[in-house]
Structures are given as structure tokens and as C-alpha cells.
Amino acid sequence: MQSLTAPAEWLSAQPREAMHGEPSILPLVLRNVSYAIRGKTLVDGLSIEFTQGRRTIILGPNGAGKSLTLRLCHGLIEPTAGKISWQGPGAPLPRLRHAMVFQRPVMLRRSALANLTHALAVQGHKRRERRERAWEALERFGLQGLADRPARVLSGGEQQRLAMARAWSLRPEMLFLDEPSAALDPGATGAIEEMIQAFHDEGLTIVMTTHNLGQARRLADDVIFLHHGRLVEHTPAEEFFTQPRSQAAAAFLKGELLW
Ligand SMILES: Nc1ncnc2c1ncn2[C@@H]1O[C@H](COP(=O)(O)OP(=O)(O)OP(=O)(O)O)[C@@H](O)[C@H]1O
Ligand SMILES: [Mg+2]
């Protein structure tokens, strides 16, 4: 794969906003957000502010509400109480400026390249621009060799890299990643982490979930720890891993918190 990491000085010189030529839609602010189904509160009173350029990793045991929180932020589901708002000067959205990648990538029954051009068509881009952007994304992440292959026959790791490249091709300002390397071997996981690092280097704001604590340590600027749908901690990563404030987080880090 080509080198994915840009030098730090280049990064600070070129925030994502400048690349878009559009004002930022961030911060994303959740105020007292809850989500309940049939009287059961699954996400309970979250208040969070996501600021530009940070990598936030949401941790917590199975069923803590991590995936629901990402879905709420991305607008796939609506809060049953509270408010989610994009508060940057670029909001309200002129068009979709945030993207999401799921644990199991959703690929259409067509070539890898066509999966990218289709997503760009849905976003309203003209035919020529679709091809240019799709190739740019494939080349950027060393996927040119897969362009003509049916996306659904690609390996799990290849499909996930393709899903990440597809999200990147949409030029989002913010990216939600739900366990992007959960089912992948160490090599494919490393490739996904390199992509996440490259996204970060370009100034994308990232919110992701993972059960891989090594990965969380490698990638997180901030950690949000959820338990039973509630926010227990929102802390700089280093602090979270060295001195968690809550008993639940300390138990989780020791592998002693089951749900
Ligand atoms: N559509 C739904 N109907 C009923 N319950 C739901 C629904 N979606 C999620 N839940 C419940 O909400 C809780 C939180 O789910 P969520 O998928 O956000 O957990 P998670 O933290 O992502 O867990 P995991 O680590 O296993 O992915 C779980 O108990 C789940 O069973
Ligand atoms: Mg989940």
C-alpha cells in the first residue's frame, strides 16, 4: 500500500474545512439525548459535544448503547427525547457531510468501482466527477487492483477497506465507524487503522466504537465510556486508560465488566 501518513505540518496547514472550501458543520452537540423503544430506555440522557478534528472512541460492554449512539448521531434514528444539532457555520447541511461505516459492510451486487460511483451518484455528482472521485479513492488506498471485481466476492478485509474508501470518496467532514475491524485478522485490522490514521491526518472528525482496547489506545484522542445507555466518562484517552474515574470503567479495562 502507498504511504498513508501525511507529515504533521501539512495537516495543520490544511484542515478539512479548507479542502471543502465550505464552512464546518461542527461541533455536533447532543443535549440530553435519549432513545427508548416500547418503554425501555436504551440510550439515557447523553450530553456530548464533538469538536472538529478529534478522534473519539466509544467504549463499553455489549449492549451499552454504542451502536445506537452512532446511529442517532448519523441521523439513522431519531432521539425520543433531547436534541441533536450540528452547530458549525456550515449547518444546516447543504448536503450530507457525514458518513458511516458499519461492522459488516453493505455492498451492492456490482463491481467495487461501481459501488463507489453509485454512492457518489446518490450524493448528486455528475458522471465524470463520479468516476474521477471513485478512482481517486481506490488509488488513494491501494485498491485499484480490485476495481472490476464484484464487491460481494471480496474478502471481509477487502470489503471493509472498500467501504472506508467509499465513505472517504464522499468527502465527509465527520465519519462514524461502528467496529470497523471487528471481524478482521491482524493484517486487515492494521490496514483499517492506517486508513483511520490517514483520515485523521486530513482533518476528518472521527467517532468510532471498538472492542479492541489496543486499537482504542492507538487511535483515540478522547474516550467516551457508556454503560447501560448512560455516559459514565468522557475523558482524554491517556487519562481514561491510566486513571479511569469510575469503578465501571476500571472494571471494564480489567475485563471484569460483562454488561
Ligand atoms: N431495535 C431495537 N429494539 C429493541 N432493543 C434494541 C434495538 N436496538 C438495540 N436494542 C438494544 O439496545 C441496547 C443497546 O444496543 P447497541 O446495539 O447500541 O449496543 P452496543 O453497545 O453497540 O453493543 P455491542 O458491543 O454488542 O455492539 C441493547 O440491549 C440492544 O439489545
Ligand atoms: Mg454495537
mmCIF file of C-alpha atoms and ligand atoms in Angstrom:
data_model
loop_
_atom_site.group_PDB
_atom_site.id
_atom_site.type_symbol
_atom_site.label_atom_id
_atom_site.label_comp_id
_atom_site.label_asym_id
_atom_site.label_seq_id
_atom_site.Cartn_x
_atom_site.Cartn_y
_atom_site.Cartn_z
ATOM 1 C CA MET A 1 0.000 0.000 0.000
ATOM 2 C CA GLN A 2 1.197 3.507 -0.636
ATOM 3 C CA SER A 3 2.254 5.685 2.264
ATOM 4 C CA LEU A 4 -0.820 6.771 4.154
ATOM 5 C CA THR A 5 0.530 9.160 6.667
ATOM 6 C CA ALA A 6 0.963 12.810 5.842
ATOM 7 C CA PRO A 7 3.515 14.959 7.677
ATOM 8 C CA ALA A 8 2.099 16.760 10.683
ATOM 9 C CA GLU A 9 2.857 20.280 9.436
ATOM 10 C CA TRP A 10 0.920 19.615 6.241
ATOM 11 C CA LEU A 11 -2.055 18.552 8.352
ATOM 12 C CA SER A 12 -2.333 21.609 10.435
ATOM 13 C CA ALA A 13 -1.933 23.711 7.306
ATOM 14 C CA GLN A 14 -4.829 22.035 5.568
ATOM 15 C CA PRO A 15 -7.851 21.442 7.717
ATOM 16 C CA ARG A 16 -10.735 19.562 6.134
ATOM 17 C CA GLU A 17 -12.784 22.711 6.003
ATOM 18 C CA ALA A 18 -10.255 24.354 3.697
ATOM 19 C CA MET A 19 -10.261 21.287 1.456
ATOM 20 C CA HIS A 20 -14.020 21.524 1.126
ATOM 21 C CA GLY A 21 -13.986 25.234 0.643
ATOM 22 C CA GLU A 22 -17.068 25.118 2.832
ATOM 23 C CA PRO A 23 -17.562 26.174 6.433
ATOM 24 C CA SER A 24 -17.561 23.423 9.039
ATOM 25 C CA ILE A 25 -20.785 21.780 10.223
ATOM 26 C CA LEU A 26 -19.131 21.053 13.590
ATOM 27 C CA PRO A 27 -19.440 20.927 16.518
ATOM 28 C CA LEU A 28 -22.051 18.203 16.774
ATOM 29 C CA VAL A 29 -23.933 18.681 20.016
ATOM 30 C CA LEU A 30 -26.124 16.146 21.834
ATOM 31 C CA ARG A 31 -28.262 17.616 24.591
ATOM 32 C CA ASN A 32 -29.873 15.167 26.957
ATOM 33 C CA VAL A 33 -30.456 12.660 24.175
ATOM 34 C CA SER A 34 -32.447 9.533 24.971
ATOM 35 C CA TYR A 35 -33.740 6.697 22.863
ATOM 36 C CA ALA A 36 -36.458 4.378 24.100
ATOM 37 C CA ILE A 37 -38.306 1.506 22.498
ATOM 38 C CA ARG A 38 -41.527 0.108 23.971
ATOM 39 C CA GLY A 39 -40.952 1.917 27.237
ATOM 40 C CA LYS A 40 -37.386 0.673 27.623
ATOM 41 C CA THR A 41 -34.724 3.396 27.672
ATOM 42 C CA LEU A 42 -31.724 2.163 25.711
ATOM 43 C CA VAL A 43 -29.823 5.449 25.471
ATOM 44 C CA ASP A 44 -30.259 7.603 28.509
ATOM 45 C CA GLY A 45 -29.715 11.361 28.653
ATOM 46 C CA LEU A 46 -26.468 11.742 26.678
ATOM 47 C CA SER A 47 -24.941 15.212 26.545
ATOM 48 C CA ILE A 48 -21.845 15.297 24.349
ATOM 49 C CA GLU A 49 -20.063 17.831 22.171
ATOM 50 C CA PHE A 50 -17.938 16.512 19.300
ATOM 51 C CA THR A 51 -15.427 19.095 18.120
ATOM 52 C CA GLN A 52 -13.509 19.349 14.891
ATOM 53 C CA GLY A 53 -10.588 17.064 14.170
ATOM 54 C CA ARG A 54 -10.825 14.857 17.266
ATOM 55 C CA ARG A 55 -10.905 11.061 17.264
ATOM 56 C CA THR A 56 -13.389 9.918 19.849
ATOM 57 C CA ILE A 57 -13.659 6.233 20.681
ATOM 58 C CA ILE A 58 -16.817 4.995 22.333
ATOM 59 C CA LEU A 59 -16.149 2.082 24.653
ATOM 60 C CA GLY A 60 -18.455 -0.010 26.787
ATOM 61 C CA PRO A 61 -19.622 -3.590 27.229
ATOM 62 C CA ASN A 62 -22.025 -5.328 24.840
ATOM 63 C CA GLY A 63 -25.433 -3.685 24.860
ATOM 64 C CA ALA A 64 -24.145 -0.423 26.382
ATOM 65 C CA GLY A 65 -25.708 1.642 23.587
ATOM 66 C CA LYS A 66 -22.627 2.370 21.454
ATOM 67 C CA SER A 67 -24.129 1.464 18.061
ATOM 68 C CA LEU A 68 -27.399 3.231 18.886
ATOM 69 C CA THR A 69 -25.438 6.359 19.775
ATOM 70 C CA LEU A 70 -23.649 6.325 16.401
ATOM 71 C CA ARG A 71 -26.963 5.765 14.607
ATOM 72 C CA LEU A 72 -28.518 8.673 16.469
ATOM 73 C CA CYS A 73 -25.602 10.950 15.580
ATOM 74 C CA HIS A 74 -25.710 9.920 11.908
ATOM 75 C CA GLY A 75 -29.472 10.507 11.800
ATOM 76 C CA LEU A 76 -30.487 6.907 11.065
ATOM 77 C CA ILE A 77 -32.778 7.007 14.079
ATOM 78 C CA GLU A 78 -34.376 9.931 15.906
ATOM 79 C CA PRO A 79 -33.986 10.572 19.616
ATOM 80 C CA THR A 80 -37.173 10.026 21.604
ATOM 81 C CA ALA A 81 -36.096 12.874 23.914
ATOM 82 C CA GLY A 82 -33.445 15.575 23.775
ATOM 83 C CA LYS A 83 -31.830 17.246 20.806
ATOM 84 C CA ILE A 84 -29.028 16.579 18.344
ATOM 85 C CA SER A 85 -27.737 19.553 16.403
ATOM 86 C CA TRP A 86 -24.920 20.485 14.079
ATOM 87 C CA GLN A 87 -23.814 23.898 15.234
ATOM 88 C CA GLY A 88 -20.982 24.953 12.931
ATOM 89 C CA PRO A 89 -21.358 27.801 10.424
ATOM 90 C CA GLY A 90 -21.845 25.165 7.657
ATOM 91 C CA ALA A 91 -25.034 23.856 9.276
ATOM 92 C CA PRO A 92 -27.870 23.366 8.366
ATOM 93 C CA LEU A 93 -26.448 20.820 5.965
ATOM 94 C CA PRO A 94 -26.244 21.908 2.372
ATOM 95 C CA ARG A 95 -25.811 18.191 1.652
ATOM 96 C CA LEU A 96 -24.742 15.146 3.535
ATOM 97 C CA ARG A 97 -21.388 15.927 5.130
ATOM 98 C CA HIS A 98 -21.143 12.966 7.477
ATOM 99 C CA ALA A 99 -20.755 9.300 6.593
ATOM 100 C CA MET A 100 -20.949 5.981 8.448
ATOM 101 C CA VAL A 101 -19.214 2.636 8.027
ATOM 102 C CA PHE A 102 -20.757 -0.436 9.612
ATOM 103 C CA GLN A 103 -19.205 -3.555 11.102
ATOM 104 C CA ARG A 104 -20.475 -5.613 8.174
ATOM 105 C CA PRO A 105 -20.030 -3.535 5.039
ATOM 106 C CA VAL A 106 -23.112 -3.180 2.885
ATOM 107 C CA MET A 107 -22.011 -3.787 -0.708
ATOM 108 C CA LEU A 108 -24.210 -3.684 -3.775
ATOM 109 C CA ARG A 109 -24.183 -6.571 -6.242
ATOM 110 C CA ARG A 110 -21.872 -4.816 -8.680
ATOM 111 C CA SER A 111 -18.161 -4.084 -9.113
ATOM 112 C CA ALA A 112 -16.048 -2.428 -6.460
ATOM 113 C CA LEU A 113 -15.721 0.644 -8.677
ATOM 114 C CA ALA A 114 -19.485 0.767 -9.294
ATOM 115 C CA ASN A 115 -20.128 0.657 -5.548
ATOM 116 C CA LEU A 116 -18.203 3.906 -5.277
ATOM 117 C CA THR A 117 -19.705 5.611 -8.326
ATOM 118 C CA HIS A 118 -23.187 4.615 -7.137
ATOM 119 C CA ALA A 119 -22.673 6.239 -3.725
ATOM 120 C CA LEU A 120 -21.435 9.385 -5.476
ATOM 121 C CA ALA A 121 -24.457 9.354 -7.801
ATOM 122 C CA VAL A 122 -26.758 9.181 -4.774
ATOM 123 C CA GLN A 123 -24.928 12.222 -3.424
ATOM 124 C CA GLY A 124 -25.759 14.008 -6.667
ATOM 125 C CA HIS A 125 -22.438 14.091 -8.527
ATOM 126 C CA LYS A 126 -22.209 14.146 -12.324
ATOM 127 C CA ARG A 127 -20.994 11.066 -14.197
ATOM 128 C CA ARG A 128 -17.473 12.315 -14.925
ATOM 129 C CA GLU A 129 -16.900 13.535 -11.411
ATOM 130 C CA ARG A 130 -18.133 10.200 -10.039
ATOM 131 C CA ARG A 131 -15.506 8.276 -11.993
ATOM 132 C CA GLU A 132 -12.743 10.698 -11.086
ATOM 133 C CA ARG A 133 -13.549 10.652 -7.403
ATOM 134 C CA ALA A 134 -14.064 6.880 -7.315
ATOM 135 C CA TRP A 135 -10.655 6.240 -8.924
ATOM 136 C CA GLU A 136 -9.055 8.798 -6.664
ATOM 137 C CA ALA A 137 -10.375 6.902 -3.625
ATOM 138 C CA LEU A 138 -9.323 3.482 -4.964
ATOM 139 C CA GLU A 139 -5.835 4.746 -5.753
ATOM 140 C CA ARG A 140 -5.506 6.643 -2.505
ATOM 141 C CA PHE A 141 -5.995 3.428 -0.538
ATOM 142 C CA GLY A 142 -4.263 0.974 -2.884
ATOM 143 C CA LEU A 143 -7.476 -0.675 -4.091
ATOM 144 C CA GLN A 144 -7.143 -0.099 -7.857
ATOM 145 C CA GLY A 145 -6.489 -3.798 -8.438
ATOM 146 C CA LEU A 146 -9.938 -4.645 -7.103
ATOM 147 C CA ALA A 147 -11.870 -2.091 -9.169
ATOM 148 C CA ASP A 148 -13.530 -4.520 -11.574
ATOM 149 C CA ARG A 149 -14.166 -7.353 -9.129
ATOM 150 C CA PRO A 150 -17.695 -7.949 -7.886
ATOM 151 C CA ALA A 151 -17.702 -6.257 -4.481
ATOM 152 C CA ARG A 152 -19.514 -9.108 -2.777
ATOM 153 C CA VAL A 153 -16.839 -11.699 -3.599
ATOM 154 C CA LEU A 154 -14.092 -9.616 -1.990
ATOM 155 C CA SER A 155 -12.733 -10.842 1.336
ATOM 156 C CA GLY A 156 -14.098 -9.328 4.538
ATOM 157 C CA GLY A 157 -10.980 -7.182 4.951
ATOM 158 C CA GLU A 158 -11.091 -6.000 1.326
ATOM 159 C CA GLN A 159 -14.793 -5.169 1.580
ATOM 160 C CA GLN A 160 -14.194 -3.170 4.730
ATOM 161 C CA ARG A 161 -11.339 -1.215 3.100
ATOM 162 C CA LEU A 162 -13.617 -0.594 0.140
ATOM 163 C CA ALA A 163 -16.394 0.609 2.462
ATOM 164 C CA MET A 164 -13.931 3.001 4.096
ATOM 165 C CA ALA A 165 -12.707 4.246 0.696
ATOM 166 C CA ARG A 166 -16.329 4.707 -0.392
ATOM 167 C CA ALA A 167 -17.065 6.789 2.702
ATOM 168 C CA TRP A 168 -13.900 8.867 2.083
ATOM 169 C CA SER A 169 -14.867 9.454 -1.567
ATOM 170 C CA LEU A 170 -17.970 11.303 -0.326
ATOM 171 C CA ARG A 171 -15.623 13.804 1.332
ATOM 172 C CA PRO A 172 -17.376 13.839 4.655
ATOM 173 C CA GLU A 173 -16.267 16.151 7.379
ATOM 174 C CA MET A 174 -17.250 13.651 10.039
ATOM 175 C CA LEU A 175 -17.093 9.878 9.929
ATOM 176 C CA PHE A 176 -18.869 7.380 12.196
ATOM 177 C CA LEU A 177 -17.264 3.927 12.340
ATOM 178 C CA ASP A 178 -19.037 1.078 14.133
ATOM 179 C CA GLU A 179 -16.486 -1.628 14.975
ATOM 180 C CA PRO A 180 -14.803 -1.270 11.590
ATOM 181 C CA SER A 181 -12.335 -4.114 12.145
ATOM 182 C CA ALA A 182 -14.297 -6.448 14.414
ATOM 183 C CA ALA A 183 -14.193 -9.487 12.139
ATOM 184 C CA LEU A 184 -10.772 -8.902 10.572
ATOM 185 C CA ASP A 185 -7.383 -10.584 11.016
ATOM 186 C CA PRO A 186 -4.443 -8.573 12.422
ATOM 187 C CA GLY A 187 -3.142 -7.586 8.965
ATOM 188 C CA ALA A 188 -6.510 -6.323 7.740
ATOM 189 C CA THR A 189 -7.070 -4.609 11.083
ATOM 190 C CA GLY A 190 -3.739 -2.815 10.646
ATOM 191 C CA ALA A 191 -4.806 -1.675 7.164
ATOM 192 C CA ILE A 192 -8.053 -0.251 8.562
ATOM 193 C CA GLU A 193 -6.139 1.540 11.311
ATOM 194 C CA GLU A 194 -3.821 3.070 8.702
ATOM 195 C CA MET A 195 -6.859 4.351 6.844
ATOM 196 C CA ILE A 196 -8.297 5.839 10.033
ATOM 197 C CA GLN A 197 -4.943 7.496 10.713
ATOM 198 C CA ALA A 198 -4.918 8.891 7.156
ATOM 199 C CA PHE A 199 -8.462 10.255 7.596
ATOM 200 C CA HIS A 200 -7.405 11.888 10.836
ATOM 201 C CA ASP A 201 -4.298 13.353 9.208
ATOM 202 C CA GLU A 202 -6.570 15.030 6.661
ATOM 203 C CA GLY A 203 -8.586 16.625 9.423
ATOM 204 C CA LEU A 204 -11.674 14.384 9.427
ATOM 205 C CA THR A 205 -13.505 14.199 12.714
ATOM 206 C CA ILE A 206 -13.930 10.563 13.722
ATOM 207 C CA VAL A 207 -16.233 8.827 16.168
ATOM 208 C CA MET A 208 -15.851 5.081 16.393
ATOM 209 C CA THR A 209 -16.615 2.079 18.529
ATOM 210 C CA THR A 210 -14.319 -0.870 19.099
ATOM 211 C CA HIS A 211 -13.880 -3.784 21.477
ATOM 212 C CA ASN A 212 -10.171 -3.830 20.716
ATOM 213 C CA LEU A 213 -8.583 -1.913 23.583
ATOM 214 C CA GLY A 214 -5.174 -1.906 21.890
ATOM 215 C CA GLN A 215 -6.788 -0.221 18.921
ATOM 216 C CA ALA A 216 -8.533 2.278 21.190
ATOM 217 C CA ARG A 217 -5.200 3.166 22.811
ATOM 218 C CA ARG A 218 -3.563 3.575 19.415
ATOM 219 C CA LEU A 219 -6.249 5.724 17.864
ATOM 220 C CA ALA A 220 -8.196 7.648 20.495
ATOM 221 C CA ASP A 221 -7.810 11.295 21.387
ATOM 222 C CA ASP A 222 -10.844 11.075 23.661
ATOM 223 C CA VAL A 223 -12.781 8.182 25.129
ATOM 224 C CA ILE A 224 -16.476 8.065 25.858
ATOM 225 C CA PHE A 225 -17.401 5.215 28.175
ATOM 226 C CA LEU A 226 -21.014 4.092 28.082
ATOM 227 C CA HIS A 227 -22.701 1.694 30.484
ATOM 228 C CA HIS A 228 -26.395 0.766 30.435
ATOM 229 C CA GLY A 229 -27.073 3.536 27.913
ATOM 230 C CA ARG A 230 -25.548 6.242 30.102
ATOM 231 C CA LEU A 231 -22.421 8.283 29.669
ATOM 232 C CA VAL A 232 -20.112 7.390 32.521
ATOM 233 C CA GLU A 233 -16.941 9.135 31.320
ATOM 234 C CA HIS A 234 -15.847 11.470 28.544
ATOM 235 C CA THR A 235 -12.126 11.867 29.079
ATOM 236 C CA PRO A 236 -8.871 12.421 27.174
ATOM 237 C CA ALA A 237 -7.725 8.921 26.173
ATOM 238 C CA GLU A 238 -4.495 8.893 28.143
ATOM 239 C CA GLU A 239 -6.311 9.739 31.321
ATOM 240 C CA PHE A 240 -9.009 7.156 30.682
ATOM 241 C CA PHE A 241 -6.516 4.340 30.258
ATOM 242 C CA THR A 242 -4.259 5.310 33.156
ATOM 243 C CA GLN A 243 -6.742 6.609 35.732
ATOM 244 C CA PRO A 244 -10.362 5.810 34.879
ATOM 245 C CA ARG A 245 -12.614 7.823 37.156
ATOM 246 C CA SER A 246 -15.431 5.324 37.531
ATOM 247 C CA GLN A 247 -15.452 1.858 39.009
ATOM 248 C CA ALA A 248 -17.313 0.568 35.967
ATOM 249 C CA ALA A 249 -14.594 1.771 33.575
ATOM 250 C CA ALA A 250 -11.830 0.383 35.802
ATOM 251 C CA ALA A 251 -13.592 -2.993 35.865
ATOM 252 C CA PHE A 252 -14.126 -2.838 32.088
ATOM 253 C CA LEU A 253 -10.431 -2.201 31.462
ATOM 254 C CA LYS A 254 -9.581 -5.226 33.595
ATOM 255 C CA GLY A 255 -12.004 -7.357 31.602
ATOM 256 C CA GLU A 256 -14.281 -7.745 34.602
ATOM 257 C CA LEU A 257 -17.386 -5.880 33.449
ATOM 258 C CA LEU A 258 -19.617 -8.172 31.434
ATOM 259 C CA TRP A 259 -22.582 -5.906 30.683
HETATM 260 N N1 LIG B 1 -34.432 -2.042 17.602
HETATM 261 C C1 LIG B 1 -34.242 -2.411 18.869
HETATM 262 N N2 LIG B 1 -35.242 -2.909 19.609
HETATM 263 C C2 LIG B 1 -35.057 -3.265 20.896
HETATM 264 N N3 LIG B 1 -33.897 -3.199 21.520
HETATM 265 C C3 LIG B 1 -32.847 -2.728 20.831
HETATM 266 C C4 LIG B 1 -32.948 -2.309 19.471
HETATM 267 N N4 LIG B 1 -31.752 -1.878 19.057
HETATM 268 C C5 LIG B 1 -30.928 -2.036 20.104
HETATM 269 N N5 LIG B 1 -31.576 -2.548 21.165
HETATM 270 C C6 LIG B 1 -30.998 -2.822 22.491
HETATM 271 O O1 LIG B 1 -30.348 -1.642 22.944
HETATM 272 C C7 LIG B 1 -29.186 -1.965 23.675
HETATM 273 C C8 LIG B 1 -28.012 -1.199 23.088
HETATM 274 O O2 LIG B 1 -27.756 -1.690 21.779
HETATM 275 P P1 LIG B 1 -26.459 -1.296 20.954
HETATM 276 O O3 LIG B 1 -26.532 -2.053 19.680
HETATM 277 O O4 LIG B 1 -26.343 0.168 20.888
HETATM 278 O O5 LIG B 1 -25.312 -1.879 21.910
HETATM 279 P P2 LIG B 1 -23.743 -1.826 21.682
HETATM 280 O O6 LIG B 1 -23.163 -1.055 22.804
HETATM 281 O O7 LIG B 1 -23.436 -1.385 20.315
HETATM 282 O O8 LIG B 1 -23.357 -3.368 21.903
HETATM 283 P P3 LIG B 1 -22.286 -4.293 21.125
HETATM 284 O O9 LIG B 1 -20.987 -4.052 21.825
HETATM 285 O O10 LIG B 1 -22.782 -5.684 21.412
HETATM 286 O O11 LIG B 1 -22.297 -3.941 19.684
HETATM 287 C C9 LIG B 1 -29.043 -3.480 23.604
HETATM 288 O O12 LIG B 1 -29.518 -4.014 24.808
HETATM 289 C C10 LIG B 1 -29.909 -3.870 22.449
HETATM 290 O O13 LIG B 1 -30.443 -5.157 22.635
HETATM 291 MG MG MG B 2 -22.673 -2.299 18.630
#
